Amino acid sequence: MLTFMTVRELYEMACSGSTMETDQIEYAQLQGWVRTNRNNGSIGFIELNDGTYFRNAQLVYSSDLANFQDVSKYLTGTALTVTGKVVLTPQAKQPFELQVTEVILEGACDNTYPLQKKRHSFEYLREIGHLRPRSNTFNAVFRVRSVLAMAIHEFFQDQGFVYVNAPIITGNDAEGAGEVFTVTTRDDGNYEEDFFGKKANLTVSGQLQAEAFAMAFRDVYTFGPTFRAENSNTTTHASEFWMVEPEIAFADLEDDMDLIEDMIKYCIQYVLDNCPEEMKFFNQFIDNTLLERLNHVLNSEFVRMPYTEAIDHLLKAKKKFENPVSWGVDLNTEHERYLCEEVVKGPVFLIDYPKDIKAFYMRMNDDGTTVAACDLLVPAVGELVGGSQREERLEVLQNRMKEMGVHEAGLQWYLDLRRYGGCQHAGFGLGFERFIMYVTGMQNIRDVIPFARTPKNLLF
């Protein structure tokens, strides 16, 4: 009996240990692309990948095949439909092979195909972004990206959160940083005559809009594209990236940190469960401490440390930092990594930051100098998540806005959230690509974005 199957289905069947299913499938048909093809004149071997599974299916073809000569010349990248007998090989490296009886050419690939059986540098692969998902590393990266996105949705949906699509075009820049992409139909800067009647930009955050929905649904989250016009070519900055931004009503900073910890652990476990082959690959070829580190996070209680205590640790450190430390400075990655790797030796929330280095919407603490903010620091990365309890007191929020030069004019609706039944609430922001880097061990944000770009290079 002939059965159309995917490579994933064949692996699951062969590794299940059940003979009932394997006995029912004698011949299978696969469709996919050649990863390698070698032969000795009488017998050949093709590694075929169909995109459904990280590992390839091994195809064995002999000179008895009607088009043996043609098949033996098929190059890497060629698309095929293959029929053959399924043979279990539990003692070999692969649990099964397909003894080929028919090969149909679906799409030829010429000898200029740039991906061959050798290691290519990530820099080179960025230059052929339309082909790099076919390489082992990026095939694994983008499957993990897909699975991690599903983990985030499942985590929040299972807890009754409402998914909110925040606007991509907006009239505010959330934190007042000013590094935004302007959206306009004009070239004279006369925004009063523009499409929206005022200056508009691509969003840098969906947080403020999420707060509005939290006042109606209690627990909500946004998960969508955000944009920053920061002209930076570092390995951790991108002009277009995705953000996860939950908001929870009737909640304080402690509730916020509990939610962050639960989400991080859930998502890591979800990826380990659903991408075992990809994670083995990352641990072997990208970062051989990856699985150990992720499992350590899963089994850790996240420490909570006040900013002031963190500064004391840094001032007493024997290590010499590139950037000097004093109370009131915004910490750099080197400081963050020292705290979680050397002091805590695991994940740590830094809390109660100086008000002058945090956003206007964060709740003022009773001391008048710090705000109820938290940053989650993790080994090997530093800051992974930033959150805060939001300022729900109208007068305090207005004073903070004046203090920081944030104009009320475009944020009257945001102030209304305090006038009309505003309650204690909190939320956080997680850069999705940064989370992918952490889970995979990849070191450059452009290597976890499907179609990466830099400020000077728009490829697609």
PDB file of C-alpha atoms in Angstrom, residues 188-324:
ATOM      1  CA  ASP A 188       7.438  69.301   2.878  1.00  0.00           C
ATOM      2  CA  GLY A 189       6.953  68.418   6.564  1.00  0.00           C
ATOM      3  CA  ASN A 190       3.574  70.155   6.654  1.00  0.00           C
ATOM      4  CA  TYR A 191       1.907  67.522   8.807  1.00  0.00           C
ATOM      5  CA  GLU A 192      -1.284  69.552   9.334  1.00  0.00           C
ATOM      6  CA  GLU A 193      -2.016  68.905   5.665  1.00  0.00           C
ATOM      7  CA  ASP A 194      -0.901  65.293   5.889  1.00  0.00           C
ATOM      8  CA  PHE A 195      -3.080  62.167   5.697  1.00  0.00           C
ATOM      9  CA  PHE A 196      -3.756  62.090   9.454  1.00  0.00           C
ATOM     10  CA  GLY A 197      -3.766  65.853   9.949  1.00  0.00           C
ATOM     11  CA  LYS A 198      -0.784  65.666  12.278  1.00  0.00           C
ATOM     12  CA  LYS A 199       2.597  63.978  12.557  1.00  0.00           C
ATOM     13  CA  ALA A 200       2.316  60.178  12.741  1.00  0.00           C
ATOM     14  CA  ASN A 201       4.896  57.450  13.218  1.00  0.00           C
ATOM     15  CA  LEU A 202       5.382  53.706  13.315  1.00  0.00           C
ATOM     16  CA  THR A 203       4.793  52.405  16.818  1.00  0.00           C
ATOM     17  CA  VAL A 204       7.639  51.785  19.236  1.00  0.00           C
ATOM     18  CA  SER A 205       5.337  50.008  21.699  1.00  0.00           C
ATOM     19  CA  GLY A 206       1.768  48.817  22.116  1.00  0.00           C
ATOM     20  CA  GLN A 207       1.871  49.238  25.893  1.00  0.00           C
ATOM     21  CA  LEU A 208      -0.212  52.385  26.285  1.00  0.00           C
ATOM     22  CA  GLN A 209      -3.022  50.991  24.124  1.00  0.00           C
ATOM     23  CA  ALA A 210      -2.836  47.689  26.020  1.00  0.00           C
ATOM     24  CA  GLU A 211      -3.413  49.602  29.257  1.00  0.00           C
ATOM     25  CA  ALA A 212      -6.680  50.922  27.822  1.00  0.00           C
ATOM     26  CA  PHE A 213      -7.875  47.383  27.101  1.00  0.00           C
ATOM     27  CA  ALA A 214      -6.735  46.141  30.518  1.00  0.00           C
ATOM     28  CA  MET A 215      -9.211  48.565  32.069  1.00  0.00           C
ATOM     29  CA  ALA A 216     -11.964  46.639  30.260  1.00  0.00           C
ATOM     30  CA  PHE A 217     -10.720  43.017  30.133  1.00  0.00           C
ATOM     31  CA  ARG A 218      -8.415  42.949  33.192  1.00  0.00           C
ATOM     32  CA  ASP A 219      -5.690  40.766  31.606  1.00  0.00           C
ATOM     33  CA  VAL A 220      -4.540  41.474  28.041  1.00  0.00           C
ATOM     34  CA  TYR A 221      -1.442  41.158  25.884  1.00  0.00           C
ATOM     35  CA  THR A 222      -0.132  42.539  22.627  1.00  0.00           C
ATOM     36  CA  PHE A 223       2.284  40.672  20.388  1.00  0.00           C
ATOM     37  CA  GLY A 224       3.210  42.463  17.220  1.00  0.00           C
ATOM     38  CA  PRO A 225       5.764  44.457  15.228  1.00  0.00           C
ATOM     39  CA  THR A 226       7.404  47.568  16.658  1.00  0.00           C
ATOM     40  CA  PHE A 227       9.928  49.954  15.121  1.00  0.00           C
ATOM     41  CA  ARG A 228      12.855  52.021  16.377  1.00  0.00           C
ATOM     42  CA  ALA A 229      14.761  54.537  14.263  1.00  0.00           C
ATOM     43  CA  GLU A 230      17.865  54.245  16.428  1.00  0.00           C
ATOM     44  CA  ASN A 231      20.779  54.308  13.981  1.00  0.00           C
ATOM     45  CA  SER A 232      22.679  51.423  15.511  1.00  0.00           C
ATOM     46  CA  ASN A 233      24.447  48.469  13.943  1.00  0.00           C
ATOM     47  CA  THR A 234      25.116  46.550  17.144  1.00  0.00           C
ATOM     48  CA  THR A 235      24.318  42.847  17.420  1.00  0.00           C
ATOM     49  CA  THR A 236      21.313  43.521  19.659  1.00  0.00           C
ATOM     50  CA  HIS A 237      19.571  46.375  17.822  1.00  0.00           C
ATOM     51  CA  ALA A 238      17.146  46.143  14.922  1.00  0.00           C
ATOM     52  CA  SER A 239      14.910  48.705  13.242  1.00  0.00           C
ATOM     53  CA  GLU A 240      11.964  46.286  13.067  1.00  0.00           C
ATOM     54  CA  PHE A 241      11.242  43.738  15.760  1.00  0.00           C
ATOM     55  CA  TRP A 242       8.343  42.132  17.639  1.00  0.00           C
ATOM     56  CA  MET A 243       7.288  42.856  21.197  1.00  0.00           C
ATOM     57  CA  VAL A 244       5.244  40.902  23.736  1.00  0.00           C
ATOM     58  CA  GLU A 245       3.504  43.354  26.085  1.00  0.00           C
ATOM     59  CA  PRO A 246       0.990  42.076  28.663  1.00  0.00           C
ATOM     60  CA  GLU A 247      -0.975  44.334  31.021  1.00  0.00           C
ATOM     61  CA  ILE A 248      -2.699  43.070  34.164  1.00  0.00           C
ATOM     62  CA  ALA A 249      -5.254  45.085  36.174  1.00  0.00           C
ATOM     63  CA  PHE A 250      -5.608  44.988  39.968  1.00  0.00           C
ATOM     64  CA  ALA A 251      -1.949  43.968  40.119  1.00  0.00           C
ATOM     65  CA  ASP A 252       1.298  45.299  41.567  1.00  0.00           C
ATOM     66  CA  LEU A 253       4.986  44.811  40.807  1.00  0.00           C
ATOM     67  CA  GLU A 254       5.119  41.491  42.663  1.00  0.00           C
ATOM     68  CA  ASP A 255       2.289  40.128  40.524  1.00  0.00           C
ATOM     69  CA  ASP A 256       4.110  41.391  37.438  1.00  0.00           C
ATOM     70  CA  MET A 257       7.321  39.539  38.335  1.00  0.00           C
ATOM     71  CA  ASP A 258       5.393  36.358  39.104  1.00  0.00           C
ATOM     72  CA  LEU A 259       3.842  36.532  35.628  1.00  0.00           C
ATOM     73  CA  ILE A 260       7.214  37.140  33.956  1.00  0.00           C
ATOM     74  CA  GLU A 261       8.816  34.173  35.713  1.00  0.00           C
ATOM     75  CA  ASP A 262       5.926  31.864  34.868  1.00  0.00           C
ATOM     76  CA  MET A 263       5.966  32.924  31.205  1.00  0.00           C
ATOM     77  CA  ILE A 264       9.725  32.531  30.754  1.00  0.00           C
ATOM     78  CA  LYS A 265       9.725  29.048  32.269  1.00  0.00           C
ATOM     79  CA  TYR A 266       6.652  27.945  30.325  1.00  0.00           C
ATOM     80  CA  CYS A 267       8.090  29.095  26.997  1.00  0.00           C
ATOM     81  CA  ILE A 268      11.502  27.524  27.544  1.00  0.00           C
ATOM     82  CA  GLN A 269       9.919  24.177  28.463  1.00  0.00           C
ATOM     83  CA  TYR A 270       7.585  24.421  25.459  1.00  0.00           C
ATOM     84  CA  VAL A 271      10.515  24.844  23.068  1.00  0.00           C
ATOM     85  CA  LEU A 272      12.496  22.019  24.667  1.00  0.00           C
ATOM     86  CA  ASP A 273       9.466  19.740  24.306  1.00  0.00           C
ATOM     87  CA  ASN A 274       8.560  20.705  20.745  1.00  0.00           C
ATOM     88  CA  CYS A 275      11.972  21.323  19.141  1.00  0.00           C
ATOM     89  CA  PRO A 276      14.228  18.612  20.605  1.00  0.00           C
ATOM     90  CA  GLU A 277      16.326  18.085  17.463  1.00  0.00           C
ATOM     91  CA  GLU A 278      16.818  21.806  16.898  1.00  0.00           C
ATOM     92  CA  MET A 279      17.843  22.347  20.514  1.00  0.00           C
ATOM     93  CA  LYS A 280      20.347  19.489  20.330  1.00  0.00           C
ATOM     94  CA  PHE A 281      21.785  21.146  17.233  1.00  0.00           C
ATOM     95  CA  PHE A 282      22.138  24.535  18.947  1.00  0.00           C
ATOM     96  CA  ASN A 283      23.761  22.915  21.962  1.00  0.00           C
ATOM     97  CA  GLN A 284      26.269  21.080  19.751  1.00  0.00           C
ATOM     98  CA  PHE A 285      27.138  23.737  17.186  1.00  0.00           C
ATOM     99  CA  ILE A 286      26.184  27.160  18.593  1.00  0.00           C
ATOM    100  CA  ASP A 287      26.591  27.089  22.388  1.00  0.00           C
ATOM    101  CA  ASN A 288      27.528  23.894  24.202  1.00  0.00           C
ATOM    102  CA  THR A 289      26.290  25.305  27.529  1.00  0.00           C
ATOM    103  CA  LEU A 290      22.836  26.176  26.173  1.00  0.00           C
ATOM    104  CA  LEU A 291      20.772  23.239  27.438  1.00  0.00           C
ATOM    105  CA  GLU A 292      22.474  23.289  30.815  1.00  0.00           C
ATOM    106  CA  ARG A 293      21.770  27.016  31.156  1.00  0.00           C
ATOM    107  CA  LEU A 294      18.121  26.766  30.095  1.00  0.00           C
ATOM    108  CA  ASN A 295      17.471  23.844  32.430  1.00  0.00           C
ATOM    109  CA  HIS A 296      19.102  25.810  35.254  1.00  0.00           C
ATOM    110  CA  VAL A 297      16.606  28.638  34.632  1.00  0.00           C
ATOM    111  CA  LEU A 298      13.718  26.173  34.657  1.00  0.00           C
ATOM    112  CA  ASN A 299      14.796  24.894  38.064  1.00  0.00           C
ATOM    113  CA  SER A 300      15.622  28.277  39.606  1.00  0.00           C
ATOM    114  CA  GLU A 301      13.612  30.668  41.712  1.00  0.00           C
ATOM    115  CA  PHE A 302      14.191  34.110  40.266  1.00  0.00           C
ATOM    116  CA  VAL A 303      15.919  36.282  42.873  1.00  0.00           C
ATOM    117  CA  ARG A 304      14.593  39.814  43.518  1.00  0.00           C
ATOM    118  CA  MET A 305      17.210  42.462  44.286  1.00  0.00           C
ATOM    119  CA  PRO A 306      16.791  46.233  44.773  1.00  0.00           C
ATOM    120  CA  TYR A 307      18.784  48.436  42.402  1.00  0.00           C
ATOM    121  CA  THR A 308      20.585  50.026  45.371  1.00  0.00           C
ATOM    122  CA  GLU A 309      21.818  46.609  46.537  1.00  0.00           C
ATOM    123  CA  ALA A 310      22.952  45.807  42.999  1.00  0.00           C
ATOM    124  CA  ILE A 311      25.016  49.012  42.894  1.00  0.00           C
ATOM    125  CA  ASP A 312      26.677  48.035  46.187  1.00  0.00           C
ATOM    126  CA  HIS A 313      27.659  44.651  44.696  1.00  0.00           C
ATOM    127  CA  LEU A 314      29.094  46.334  41.612  1.00  0.00           C
ATOM    128  CA  LEU A 315      31.066  48.902  43.636  1.00  0.00           C
ATOM    129  CA  LYS A 316      32.581  46.102  45.724  1.00  0.00           C
ATOM    130  CA  ALA A 317      33.363  43.928  42.701  1.00  0.00           C
ATOM    131  CA  LYS A 318      37.001  43.065  42.088  1.00  0.00           C
ATOM    132  CA  LYS A 319      36.299  43.025  38.364  1.00  0.00           C
ATOM    133  CA  LYS A 320      37.150  46.216  36.462  1.00  0.00           C
ATOM    134  CA  PHE A 321      34.213  47.432  34.385  1.00  0.00           C
ATOM    135  CA  GLU A 322      34.519  49.321  31.138  1.00  0.00           C
ATOM    136  CA  ASN A 323      31.744  51.680  32.236  1.00  0.00           C
ATOM    137  CA  PRO A 324      31.987  53.221  35.723  1.00  0.00           C
TER     138      PRO A 324
END
